[in-house]
XYZ file of C-alpha atoms in Angstrom:
563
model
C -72.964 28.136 -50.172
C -72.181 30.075 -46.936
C -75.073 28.712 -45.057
C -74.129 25.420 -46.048
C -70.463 25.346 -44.650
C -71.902 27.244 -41.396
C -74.804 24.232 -40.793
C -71.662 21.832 -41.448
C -69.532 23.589 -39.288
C -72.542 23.760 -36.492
C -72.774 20.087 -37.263
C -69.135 18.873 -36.831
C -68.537 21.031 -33.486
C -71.640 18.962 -31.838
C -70.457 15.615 -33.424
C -66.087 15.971 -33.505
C -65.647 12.079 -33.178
C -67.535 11.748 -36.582
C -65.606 14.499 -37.669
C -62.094 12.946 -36.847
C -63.289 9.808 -37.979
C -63.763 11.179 -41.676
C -60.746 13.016 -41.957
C -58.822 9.772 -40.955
C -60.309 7.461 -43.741
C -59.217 10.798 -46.128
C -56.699 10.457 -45.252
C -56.172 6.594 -45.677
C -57.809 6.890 -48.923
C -55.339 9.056 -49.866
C -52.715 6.902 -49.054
C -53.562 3.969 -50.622
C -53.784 5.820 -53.871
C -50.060 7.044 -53.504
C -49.137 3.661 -52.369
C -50.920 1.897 -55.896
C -49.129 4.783 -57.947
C -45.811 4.088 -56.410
C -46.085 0.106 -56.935
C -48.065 -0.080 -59.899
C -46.902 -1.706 -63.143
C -43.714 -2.705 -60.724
C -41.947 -6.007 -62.053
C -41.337 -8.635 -59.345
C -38.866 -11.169 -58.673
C -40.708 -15.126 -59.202
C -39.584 -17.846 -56.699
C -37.606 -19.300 -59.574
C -35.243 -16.097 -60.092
C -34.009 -15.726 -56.876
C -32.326 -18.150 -54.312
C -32.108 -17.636 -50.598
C -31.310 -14.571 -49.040
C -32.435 -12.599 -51.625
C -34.230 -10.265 -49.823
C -38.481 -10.345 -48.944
C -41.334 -8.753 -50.298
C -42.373 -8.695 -54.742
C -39.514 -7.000 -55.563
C -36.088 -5.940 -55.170
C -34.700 -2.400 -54.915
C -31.355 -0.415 -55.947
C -29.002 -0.563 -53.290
C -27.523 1.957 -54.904
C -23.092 1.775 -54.959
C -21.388 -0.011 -51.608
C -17.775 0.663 -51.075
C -16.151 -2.567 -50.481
C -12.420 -2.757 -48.730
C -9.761 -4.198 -51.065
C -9.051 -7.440 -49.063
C -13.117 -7.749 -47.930
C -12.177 -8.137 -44.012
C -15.761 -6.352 -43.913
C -17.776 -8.948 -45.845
C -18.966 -10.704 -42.881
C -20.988 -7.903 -42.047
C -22.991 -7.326 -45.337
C -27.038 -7.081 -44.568
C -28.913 -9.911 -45.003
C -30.546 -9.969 -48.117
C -27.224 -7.592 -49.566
C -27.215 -9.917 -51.834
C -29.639 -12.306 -53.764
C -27.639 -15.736 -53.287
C -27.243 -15.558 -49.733
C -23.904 -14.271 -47.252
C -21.073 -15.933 -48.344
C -20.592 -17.935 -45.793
C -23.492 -19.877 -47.041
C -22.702 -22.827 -49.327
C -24.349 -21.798 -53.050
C -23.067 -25.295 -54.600
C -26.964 -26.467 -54.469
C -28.107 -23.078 -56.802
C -27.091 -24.003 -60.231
C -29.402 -26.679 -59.425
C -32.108 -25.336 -58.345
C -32.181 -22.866 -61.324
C -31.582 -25.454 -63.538
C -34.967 -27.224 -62.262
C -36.931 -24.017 -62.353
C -36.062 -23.857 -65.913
C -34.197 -20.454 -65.648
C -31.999 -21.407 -67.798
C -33.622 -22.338 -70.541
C -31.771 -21.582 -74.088
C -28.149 -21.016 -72.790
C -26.559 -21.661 -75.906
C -28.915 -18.719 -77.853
C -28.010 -16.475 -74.779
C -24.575 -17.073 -75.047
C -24.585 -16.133 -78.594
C -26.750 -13.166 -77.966
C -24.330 -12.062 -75.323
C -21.066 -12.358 -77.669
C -22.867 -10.179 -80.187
C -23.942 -7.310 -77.831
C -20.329 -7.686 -76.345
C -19.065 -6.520 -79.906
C -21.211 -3.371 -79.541
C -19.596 -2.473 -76.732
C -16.215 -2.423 -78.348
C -16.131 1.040 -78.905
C -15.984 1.641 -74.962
C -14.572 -2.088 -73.657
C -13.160 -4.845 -74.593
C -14.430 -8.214 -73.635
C -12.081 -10.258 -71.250
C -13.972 -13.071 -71.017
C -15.926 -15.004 -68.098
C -14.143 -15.978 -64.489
C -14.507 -17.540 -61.620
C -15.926 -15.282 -58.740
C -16.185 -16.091 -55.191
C -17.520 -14.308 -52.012
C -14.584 -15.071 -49.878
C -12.228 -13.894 -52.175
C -13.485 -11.246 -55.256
C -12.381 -11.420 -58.335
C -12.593 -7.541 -58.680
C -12.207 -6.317 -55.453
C -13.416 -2.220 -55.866
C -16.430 -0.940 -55.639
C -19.084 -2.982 -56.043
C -23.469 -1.938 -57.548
C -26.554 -4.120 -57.543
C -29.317 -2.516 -59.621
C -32.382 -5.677 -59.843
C -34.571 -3.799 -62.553
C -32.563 -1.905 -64.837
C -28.560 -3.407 -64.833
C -27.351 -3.203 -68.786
C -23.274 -3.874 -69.611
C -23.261 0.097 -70.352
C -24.238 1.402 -66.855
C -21.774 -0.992 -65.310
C -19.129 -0.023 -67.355
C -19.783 3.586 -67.241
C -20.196 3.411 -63.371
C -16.670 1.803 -63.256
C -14.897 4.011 -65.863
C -16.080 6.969 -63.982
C -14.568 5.955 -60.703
C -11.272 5.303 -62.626
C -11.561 1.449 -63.045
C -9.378 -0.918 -65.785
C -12.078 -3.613 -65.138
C -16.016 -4.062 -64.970
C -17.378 -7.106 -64.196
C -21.218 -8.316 -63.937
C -22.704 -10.940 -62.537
C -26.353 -12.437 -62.397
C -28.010 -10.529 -64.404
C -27.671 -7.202 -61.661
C -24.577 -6.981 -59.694
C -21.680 -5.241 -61.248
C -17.982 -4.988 -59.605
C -15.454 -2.686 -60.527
C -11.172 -3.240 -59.697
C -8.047 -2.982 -61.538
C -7.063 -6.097 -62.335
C -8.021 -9.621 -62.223
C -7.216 -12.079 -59.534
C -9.454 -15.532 -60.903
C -9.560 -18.339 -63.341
C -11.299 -18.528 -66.318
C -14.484 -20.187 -66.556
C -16.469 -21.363 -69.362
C -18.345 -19.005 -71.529
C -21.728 -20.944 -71.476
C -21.565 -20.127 -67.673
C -21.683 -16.528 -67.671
C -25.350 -16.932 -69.258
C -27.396 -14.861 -67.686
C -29.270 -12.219 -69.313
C -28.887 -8.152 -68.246
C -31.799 -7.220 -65.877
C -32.259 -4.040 -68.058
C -31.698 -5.660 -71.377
C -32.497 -8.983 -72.804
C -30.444 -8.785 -75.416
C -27.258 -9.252 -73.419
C -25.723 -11.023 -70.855
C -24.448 -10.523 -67.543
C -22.144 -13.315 -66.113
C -23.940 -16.108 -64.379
C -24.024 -17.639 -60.837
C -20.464 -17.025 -59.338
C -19.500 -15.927 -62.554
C -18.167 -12.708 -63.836
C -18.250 -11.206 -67.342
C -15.570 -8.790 -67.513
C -14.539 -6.116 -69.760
C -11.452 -3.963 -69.788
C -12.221 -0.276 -70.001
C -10.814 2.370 -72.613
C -12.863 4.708 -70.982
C -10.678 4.411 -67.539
C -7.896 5.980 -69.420
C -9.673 9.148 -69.555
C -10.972 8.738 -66.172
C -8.542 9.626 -62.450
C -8.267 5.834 -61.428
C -9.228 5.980 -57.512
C -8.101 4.067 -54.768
C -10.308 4.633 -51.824
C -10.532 8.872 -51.347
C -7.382 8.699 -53.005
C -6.971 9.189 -57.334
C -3.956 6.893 -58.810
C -1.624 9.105 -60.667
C 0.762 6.069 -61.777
C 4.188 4.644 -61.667
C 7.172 7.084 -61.801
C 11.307 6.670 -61.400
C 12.136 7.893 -58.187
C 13.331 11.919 -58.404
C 17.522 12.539 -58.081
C 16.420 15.256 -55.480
C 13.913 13.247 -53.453
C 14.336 14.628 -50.078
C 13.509 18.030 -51.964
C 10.992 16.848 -53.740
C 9.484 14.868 -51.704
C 10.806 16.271 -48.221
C 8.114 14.301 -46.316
C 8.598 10.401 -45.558
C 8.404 7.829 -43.025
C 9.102 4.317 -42.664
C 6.571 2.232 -42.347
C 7.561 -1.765 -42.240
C 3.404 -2.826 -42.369
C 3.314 -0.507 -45.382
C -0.625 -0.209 -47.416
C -1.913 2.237 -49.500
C -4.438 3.448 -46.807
C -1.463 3.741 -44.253
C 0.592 5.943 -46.925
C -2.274 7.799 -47.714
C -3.184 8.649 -44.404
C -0.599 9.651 -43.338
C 0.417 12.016 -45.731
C -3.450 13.761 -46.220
C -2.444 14.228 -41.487
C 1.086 16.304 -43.115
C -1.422 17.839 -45.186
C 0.368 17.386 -48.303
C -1.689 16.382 -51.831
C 0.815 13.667 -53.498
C 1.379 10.671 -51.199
C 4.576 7.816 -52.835
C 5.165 4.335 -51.959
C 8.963 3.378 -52.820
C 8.285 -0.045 -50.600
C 8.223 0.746 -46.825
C 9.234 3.881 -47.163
C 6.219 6.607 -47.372
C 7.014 9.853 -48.800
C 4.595 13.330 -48.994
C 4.879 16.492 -50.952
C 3.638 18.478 -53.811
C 4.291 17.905 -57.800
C 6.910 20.630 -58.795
C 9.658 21.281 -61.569
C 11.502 18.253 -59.697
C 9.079 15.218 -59.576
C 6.469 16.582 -62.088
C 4.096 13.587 -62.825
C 4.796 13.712 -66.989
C 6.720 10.962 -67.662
C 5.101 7.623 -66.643
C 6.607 4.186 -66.027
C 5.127 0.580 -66.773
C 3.028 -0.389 -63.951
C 4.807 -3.331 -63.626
C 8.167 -1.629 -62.547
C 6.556 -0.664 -59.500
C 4.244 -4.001 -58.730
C 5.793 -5.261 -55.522
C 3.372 -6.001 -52.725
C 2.800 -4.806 -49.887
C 4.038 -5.792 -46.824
C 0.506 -5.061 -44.981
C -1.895 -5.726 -47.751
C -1.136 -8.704 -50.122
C -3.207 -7.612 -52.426
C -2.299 -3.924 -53.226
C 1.354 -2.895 -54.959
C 3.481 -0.381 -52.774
C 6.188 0.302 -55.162
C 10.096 -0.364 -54.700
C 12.555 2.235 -54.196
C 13.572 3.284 -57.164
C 9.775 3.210 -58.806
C 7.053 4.849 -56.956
C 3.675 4.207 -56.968
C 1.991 7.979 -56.186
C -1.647 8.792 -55.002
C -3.161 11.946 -55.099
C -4.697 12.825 -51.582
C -7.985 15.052 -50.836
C -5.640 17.523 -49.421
C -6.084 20.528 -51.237
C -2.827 22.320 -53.439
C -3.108 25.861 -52.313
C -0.696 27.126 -54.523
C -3.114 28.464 -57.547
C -6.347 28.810 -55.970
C -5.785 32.525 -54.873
C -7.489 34.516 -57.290
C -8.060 38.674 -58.176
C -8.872 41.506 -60.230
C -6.340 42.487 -62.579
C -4.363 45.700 -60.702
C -4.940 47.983 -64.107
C -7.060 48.481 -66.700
C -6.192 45.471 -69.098
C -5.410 47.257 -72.445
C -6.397 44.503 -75.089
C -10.068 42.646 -74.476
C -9.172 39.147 -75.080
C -12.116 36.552 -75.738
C -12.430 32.985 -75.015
C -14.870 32.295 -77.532
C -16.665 28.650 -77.954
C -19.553 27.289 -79.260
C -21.749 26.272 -76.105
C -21.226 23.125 -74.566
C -18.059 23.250 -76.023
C -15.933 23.331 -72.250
C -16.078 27.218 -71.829
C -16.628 27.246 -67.914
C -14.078 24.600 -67.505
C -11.409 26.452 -69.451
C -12.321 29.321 -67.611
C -11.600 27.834 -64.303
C -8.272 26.476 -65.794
C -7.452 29.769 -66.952
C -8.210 31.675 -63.506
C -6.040 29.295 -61.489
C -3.219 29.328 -64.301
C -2.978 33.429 -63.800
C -4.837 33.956 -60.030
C -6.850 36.435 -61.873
C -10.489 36.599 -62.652
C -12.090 36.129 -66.178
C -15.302 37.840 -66.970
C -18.399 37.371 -69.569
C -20.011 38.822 -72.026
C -22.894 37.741 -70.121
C -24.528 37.310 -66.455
C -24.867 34.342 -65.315
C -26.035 34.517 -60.873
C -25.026 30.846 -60.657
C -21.912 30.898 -62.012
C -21.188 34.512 -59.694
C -22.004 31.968 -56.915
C -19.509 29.338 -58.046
C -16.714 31.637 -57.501
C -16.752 33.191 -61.139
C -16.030 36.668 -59.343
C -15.679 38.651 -63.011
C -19.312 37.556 -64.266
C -20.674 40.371 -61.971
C -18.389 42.922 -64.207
C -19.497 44.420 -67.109
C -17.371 42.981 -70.097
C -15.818 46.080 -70.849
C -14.454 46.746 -67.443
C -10.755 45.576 -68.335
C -10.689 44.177 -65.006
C -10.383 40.855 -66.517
C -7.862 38.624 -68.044
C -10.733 37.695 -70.787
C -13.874 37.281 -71.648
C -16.515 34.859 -71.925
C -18.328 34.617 -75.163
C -20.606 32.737 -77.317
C -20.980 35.509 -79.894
C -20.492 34.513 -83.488
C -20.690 37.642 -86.579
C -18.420 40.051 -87.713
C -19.741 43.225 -85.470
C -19.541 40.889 -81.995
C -16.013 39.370 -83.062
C -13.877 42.667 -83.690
C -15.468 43.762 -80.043
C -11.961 41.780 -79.507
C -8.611 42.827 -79.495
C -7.377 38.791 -80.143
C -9.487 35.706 -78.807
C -8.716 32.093 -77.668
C -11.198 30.236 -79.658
C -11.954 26.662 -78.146
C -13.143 23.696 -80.640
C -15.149 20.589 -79.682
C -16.314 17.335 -81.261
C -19.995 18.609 -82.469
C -21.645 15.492 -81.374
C -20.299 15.992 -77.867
C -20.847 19.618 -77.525
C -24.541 19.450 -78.746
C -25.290 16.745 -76.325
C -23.224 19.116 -73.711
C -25.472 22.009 -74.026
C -28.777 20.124 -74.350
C -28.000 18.953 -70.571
C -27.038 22.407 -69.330
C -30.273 23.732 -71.480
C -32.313 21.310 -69.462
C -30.812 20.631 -66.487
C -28.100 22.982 -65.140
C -24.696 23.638 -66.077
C -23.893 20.451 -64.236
C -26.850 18.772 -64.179
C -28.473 16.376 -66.824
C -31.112 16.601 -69.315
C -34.612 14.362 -68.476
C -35.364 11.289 -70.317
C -38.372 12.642 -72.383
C -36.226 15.490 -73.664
C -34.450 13.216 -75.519
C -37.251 11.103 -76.799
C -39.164 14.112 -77.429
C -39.455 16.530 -80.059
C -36.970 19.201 -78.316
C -33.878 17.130 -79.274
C -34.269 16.751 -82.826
C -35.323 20.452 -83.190
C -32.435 21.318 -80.726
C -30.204 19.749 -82.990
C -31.482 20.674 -86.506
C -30.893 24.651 -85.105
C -27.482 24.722 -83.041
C -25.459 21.908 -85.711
C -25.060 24.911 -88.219
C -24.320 27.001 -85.285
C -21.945 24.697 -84.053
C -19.875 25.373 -87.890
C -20.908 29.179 -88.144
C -19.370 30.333 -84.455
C -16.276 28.527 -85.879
C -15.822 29.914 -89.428
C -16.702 33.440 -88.456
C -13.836 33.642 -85.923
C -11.447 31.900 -88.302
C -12.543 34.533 -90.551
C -13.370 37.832 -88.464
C -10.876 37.544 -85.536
C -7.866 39.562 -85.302
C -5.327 37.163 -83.468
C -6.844 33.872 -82.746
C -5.698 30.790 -81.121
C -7.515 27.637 -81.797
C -7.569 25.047 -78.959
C -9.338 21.373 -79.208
C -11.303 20.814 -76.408
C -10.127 17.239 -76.619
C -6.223 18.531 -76.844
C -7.037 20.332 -73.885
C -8.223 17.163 -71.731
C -5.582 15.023 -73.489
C -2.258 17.103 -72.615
C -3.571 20.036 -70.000
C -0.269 21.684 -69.277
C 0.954 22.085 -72.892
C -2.447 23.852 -74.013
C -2.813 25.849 -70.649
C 0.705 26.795 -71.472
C -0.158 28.043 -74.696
C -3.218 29.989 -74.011
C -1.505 32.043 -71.041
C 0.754 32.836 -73.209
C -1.847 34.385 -75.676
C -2.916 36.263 -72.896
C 0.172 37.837 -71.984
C 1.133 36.009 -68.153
C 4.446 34.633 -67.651
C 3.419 31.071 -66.315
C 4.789 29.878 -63.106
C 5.812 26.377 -63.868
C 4.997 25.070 -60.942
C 1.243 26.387 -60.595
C 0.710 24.814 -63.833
C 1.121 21.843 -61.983
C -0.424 22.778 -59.025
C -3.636 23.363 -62.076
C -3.103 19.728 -63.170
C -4.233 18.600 -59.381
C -7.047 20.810 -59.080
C -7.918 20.498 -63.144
C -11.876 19.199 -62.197
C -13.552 21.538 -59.983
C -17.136 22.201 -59.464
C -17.628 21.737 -63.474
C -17.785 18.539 -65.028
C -20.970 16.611 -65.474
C -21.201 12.888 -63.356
C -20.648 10.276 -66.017
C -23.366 8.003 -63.927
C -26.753 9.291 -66.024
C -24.876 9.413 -69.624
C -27.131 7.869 -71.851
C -27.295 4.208 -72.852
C -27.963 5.040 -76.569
C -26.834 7.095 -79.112
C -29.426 10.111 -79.412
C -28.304 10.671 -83.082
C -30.177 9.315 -86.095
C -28.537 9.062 -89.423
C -29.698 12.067 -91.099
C -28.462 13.962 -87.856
C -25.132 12.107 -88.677
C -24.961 12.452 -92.503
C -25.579 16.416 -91.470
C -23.151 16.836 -88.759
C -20.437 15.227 -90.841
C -20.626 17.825 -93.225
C -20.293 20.283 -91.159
C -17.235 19.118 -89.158
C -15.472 18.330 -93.377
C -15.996 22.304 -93.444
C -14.445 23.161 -90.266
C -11.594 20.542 -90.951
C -11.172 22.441 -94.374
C -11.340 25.817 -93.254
C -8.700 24.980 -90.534
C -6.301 23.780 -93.031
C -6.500 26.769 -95.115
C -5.130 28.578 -92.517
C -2.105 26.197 -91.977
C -3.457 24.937 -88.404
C -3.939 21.207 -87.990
C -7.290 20.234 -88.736
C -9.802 18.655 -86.330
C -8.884 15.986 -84.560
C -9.289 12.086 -85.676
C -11.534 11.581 -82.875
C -14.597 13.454 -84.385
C -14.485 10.957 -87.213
C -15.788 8.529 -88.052
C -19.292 8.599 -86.730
C-alpha cells in the first residue's frame, strides 16, 4: 500500500496539471450531489399558480417575516418578486382571469365549504371574521406581514401573529399572512377567499386581494407590540401626573413612533399619549397599569399618523419602551445564613426557571438548586453554583418528590401546571434546551409516547406527595401566576419572609419575560396527544383536583379541563 501512494505521489509531482484537473471534477462531483440533495423531491410553482412578478426559477422560497410601517410609505420599495402578484403599482384586475382560465380554481364552492369547516377547528384559538377586501395601496391589516410558498397553514399564521401581540391574522393566496389590530376594509364575498392553504389542503387561505381573517384569543395572553414598543392599554389619566409621569412634551405632529422615541432618548420604560401631549416615566404606586379602560375611550387619531390612536387627555394610550427598569434587576447573596430552607418545588416543565427569575427580581436576592445546572449559572442564576444547603439563598430549586427529599424543607412554594402543557414543556427542554424546541421526529417517534406514559404519573405523584409530606406549603397555578403576576408574586414573597416593595413589584411586571420563555413560532400544528394519553391524563388531574379540595384550597383551574 505504501509503494503504491509513493509511485502515485512520484506520478502526480511529474504530471500536476492532471493532478489539479482531477481534484477539480471531485470536487464538482461533489457538488452536484449536494446540489440534487438540496433540490430533490422540491415542489414547484406551475405557470398556472403564479401571476407576474412572482419571482424566477421552479420554486419559491420563505422570505421569512418583513416588518411593514403602519401607513406603508415604504411599499414602493418592496423587491421585485416580494410578492407573487406583482408591486402594487401594477394593475392585478386581469388575474382573476387568468386563474380562472388556467383552471385554478376549479371546485370553489367544495373549497369554500372545506374552508368553513377547518375554520371551526380553529375556534379554540380564533374566531373567524370573515373575508375582506385587501389592497396593496392601502392594507387591510397593516402589521407585520409573512409569506411562506410551501408550508403556510391558518395555525402558523395565527400563531405568528398572536405571538407578536396581534387582535387580527389575516391570509391571503394560499401563503401570505398579515398581522394588525384592527380592520380597516369591506367585506367581500366568502366564495372569494377560496384559495386553499399552501401547507394544507384542507383549508383555505383568502383568495386574490382577499383576506381571511380571524380574531385572536391567543393575543390576549400575548404583549401586543407596536413597532419595538409592547401596548400596555388604555388608562384614566393619574391625579398626580406630573409625579407620575414627570416627563412630557408637546408635540402638535404627535405618532406613536414620535412618543416612543422620544421617551426610550429620556431613557424612561413607559411612554403615554394624552393627544399632543407626550409624557415618560416609570409604573409606580401612582399610575400602576391595573386598572384598564375601553380602548375606545382613548381612540382619537393622531395628528401625524391617521391611522394610529394617540389618546386624549384624560385617557392615555401607554407603550412600554426597550428602555430597561433598573429598579429590581440588582441582585445578591442573602447577608446571613437563611435559617429556614424554603423550596420552590414543581413538576418539570411546570415554569420553575421562570418563577425563579420572578422571585430573584421581587427580593434582589439569589435563589439556588438542588441541582447544577452550567447553563443556567451562565444565565445569571448566580445561586446554582451553591450547594443547596448553603443558606445563602432565598430558596431552592427542586424537582424532588418522596417523603425523605420533601422534609429536607423547612416550608416550600409548590407551583402547579396544566399536565398537558407541562409534559409538552419538558419534552422541548429534554430535547432541545431549556429554551429551545424539541425536533419533529421526537414527536412522531417512539420517545414521546414513552416520555409521556413515564412522567404523566409523575406529573400527579410530585403533587400529592408535597400536599401530603410538606410542612408549610403554598400552592401556586402556573396559569394564576401568568394570569394576575403581582397578586401571586405578592403572595409567594410573603411565604418567604421579604417585605415587598410595591413598587419593584411593578418594576417585575415590566421585566416579567426574560431570557426564559420558549418562541411561540415552532409550537406544533397538532395536538401530540392521542386519546388513551387523554383518557389517562384526565384521571390524573380528577386526583390532584380532589386532593386539593381536601385540603380546603381551590382546586385546579377550569382551564385544564376539558380536554
Amino acid at each position: 500500500m505504501a509503494k503504491l501512494l509513493v509511485k502515485l505521489q512520484r506520478y502526480f509531482r511529474r504530471k500536476p496539471v492532471r493532478f489539479f484537473t482531477l481534484l477539480a471534477l471531485y470536487l464538482a462531483a461533489g457538488s452536484l450531489v449536494f446540489l440534487h440533495s438540496g433540490f430533490a423531491g422540491e415542489p414547484t410553482v406551475t405557470g398556472s399558480q403564479h401571476g407576474p412578478g412572482a419571482g424566477e426559477g421552479p420554486g419559491l422560497p420563505y422570505l421569512g417575516v418583513m416588518q411593514l410601517s403602519r401607513g406603508f410609505k415604504a411599499a414602493a420599495t418592496m423587491p421585485e418578486g416580494g410578492r407573487r402578484h406583482g408591486p402594487w403599482f401594477k394593475s392585478t384586475s386581469k388575474e382573476p382571469v387568468e386563474r380562472g382560465k388556467a383552471g385554478d380554481y376549479g371546485s370553489t364552492q367544495s373549497r369554500v365549504l372545506r374552508g368553513r369547516s377547518g375554520r371551526e377547528k380553529e375556534e379554540d384559538r380564533a374566531r373567524y371574521v370573515g373575508c375582506y377586501v385587501d389592497n396593496t395601496r392601502r392594507r387591510t391589516l397593516r402589521g407585520v406581514s409573512f409569506f411562506d410558498y410551501k408550508k403556510m397553514t391558518v395555525f402558523r399564521c395565527q400563531d405568528n401573529c398572536a405571538e407578536r401581540g396581534y387582535l387580527y391574522a389575516g391570509l391571503e393566496f394560499g401563503a401570505e399572512c398579515y398581522c394588525g389590530h384592527k380592520v380597516q376594509a369591506s367585506n367581500a364575498s366568502e366564495s372569494e377567499c377560496n384559495m386553499e392553504c399552501k401547507g394544507e389542503r384542507s383549508n383555505t387561505c383568502g383568495g386574490v386581494n382577499r383576506l381571511s381573517i380571524y380574531r385572536l384569543e391567543l393575543a390576549q395572553e400575548s404583549a401586543r407590540r407596536y413597532g419595538s414598543a409592547i401596548f400596555r392599554g388604555c388608562f384614566r389619566r393619574p391625579d398626580n401626573v406630573s409625579i407620575a409621569l414627570p416627563v412630557s412634551q408637546l408635540m402638535l405632529n404627535m405618532s406613536v413612533d414620535k412618543c416612543v422615541d422620544f421617551c426610550t432618548e429620556k431613557e424612561y420604560p413607559l411612554s403615554a399619549l394624552a393627544g399632543t401631549a407626550c409624557r415618560c416615566g416609570f409604573p409606580t404606586t401612582l399610575f400602576t397599569l391595573h386598572e384598564r379602560e375601553d380602548e375606545q375611550l382613548c381612540a382619537q387619531k393622531c395628528a401625524g399618523e391617521e391611522f394610529e390612536s394617540c389618546g386624549t387627555a384624560e385617557y392615555l394610550l401607554v407603550y412600554q419602551t426597550q428602555v430597561q427598569d433598573n429598579r429590581c434587576m440588582d441582585r445578591r447573596f442573602l447577608p446571613t445564613r437563611a435559617k429556614q430552607l424554603v423550596a420552590l418545588a414543581s413538576f418539570p416543565g411546570a415554569g420553575n426557571t421562570w418563577a425563579r427569575h420572578l422571585i430573584e427580581l421581587a427580593t434582589g436576592f439569589y435563589t439556588g438548586s438542588y441541582y447544577f445546572d452550567g447553563s443556567l449559572y451562565n444565565k445569571g442564576f448566580k445561586g446554582e453554583r451553591d450547594h443547596w444547603r448553603s443558606g445563602r439563598t432565598i430558596c431552592i430549586k427542586t424537582h424532588e418528590s418522596g417523603q425523605k427529599e420533601i422534609e429536607s424543607f423547612d416550608s416550600a412554594i409548590l407551583l402547579i401546571r396544566n399536565p398537558y402543557k407541562a409534559l409538552m414543556a419538558e419534552f422541548n427542554r429534554k430535547y432541545g434546551g431549556h429554551i429551545g424546541f424539541a425536533a419533529h421526529a421526537h414527536w412522531k417517534g417512539k420517545e414521546w409516547p414513552e416520555f409521556v406514559a413515564n412522567y404523566a404519573p409523575w406529573w400527579a405523584t410530585h403533587t400529592l406527595d408535597w400536599l401530603r409530606y410538606g410542612k408549610k406549603v403554598l400552592v401556586v397555578h402556573f396559569e394564576d401566576l401568568k394570569r394576575d403576576l403581582f397578586v401571586q408574586l405578592q403572595r409567594m414573597v410573603g411565604l418567604l419572609g421579604i417585605t415587598a416593595c410595591e413598587d419593584r413589584l411593578l418594576c417585575v411586571e415590566g421585566q416579567k419575560d426574560g431570557n426564559f420563555k420558549r418562541s411561540g413560532l415552532r409550537k406544533l400544528e397538532y395536538d401530540p396527544y392521542t386519546p388513551e394519553m387523554r383518557k389517562m391524563i384526565s384521571g390524573y388531574i380528577k386526583m390532584v383536583d380532589t386532593a386539593l379540595k381536601l385540603r380546603n384550597l381551590s382546586g385546579v383551574p377550569d382551564d385544564y379541563y376539558p380536554r
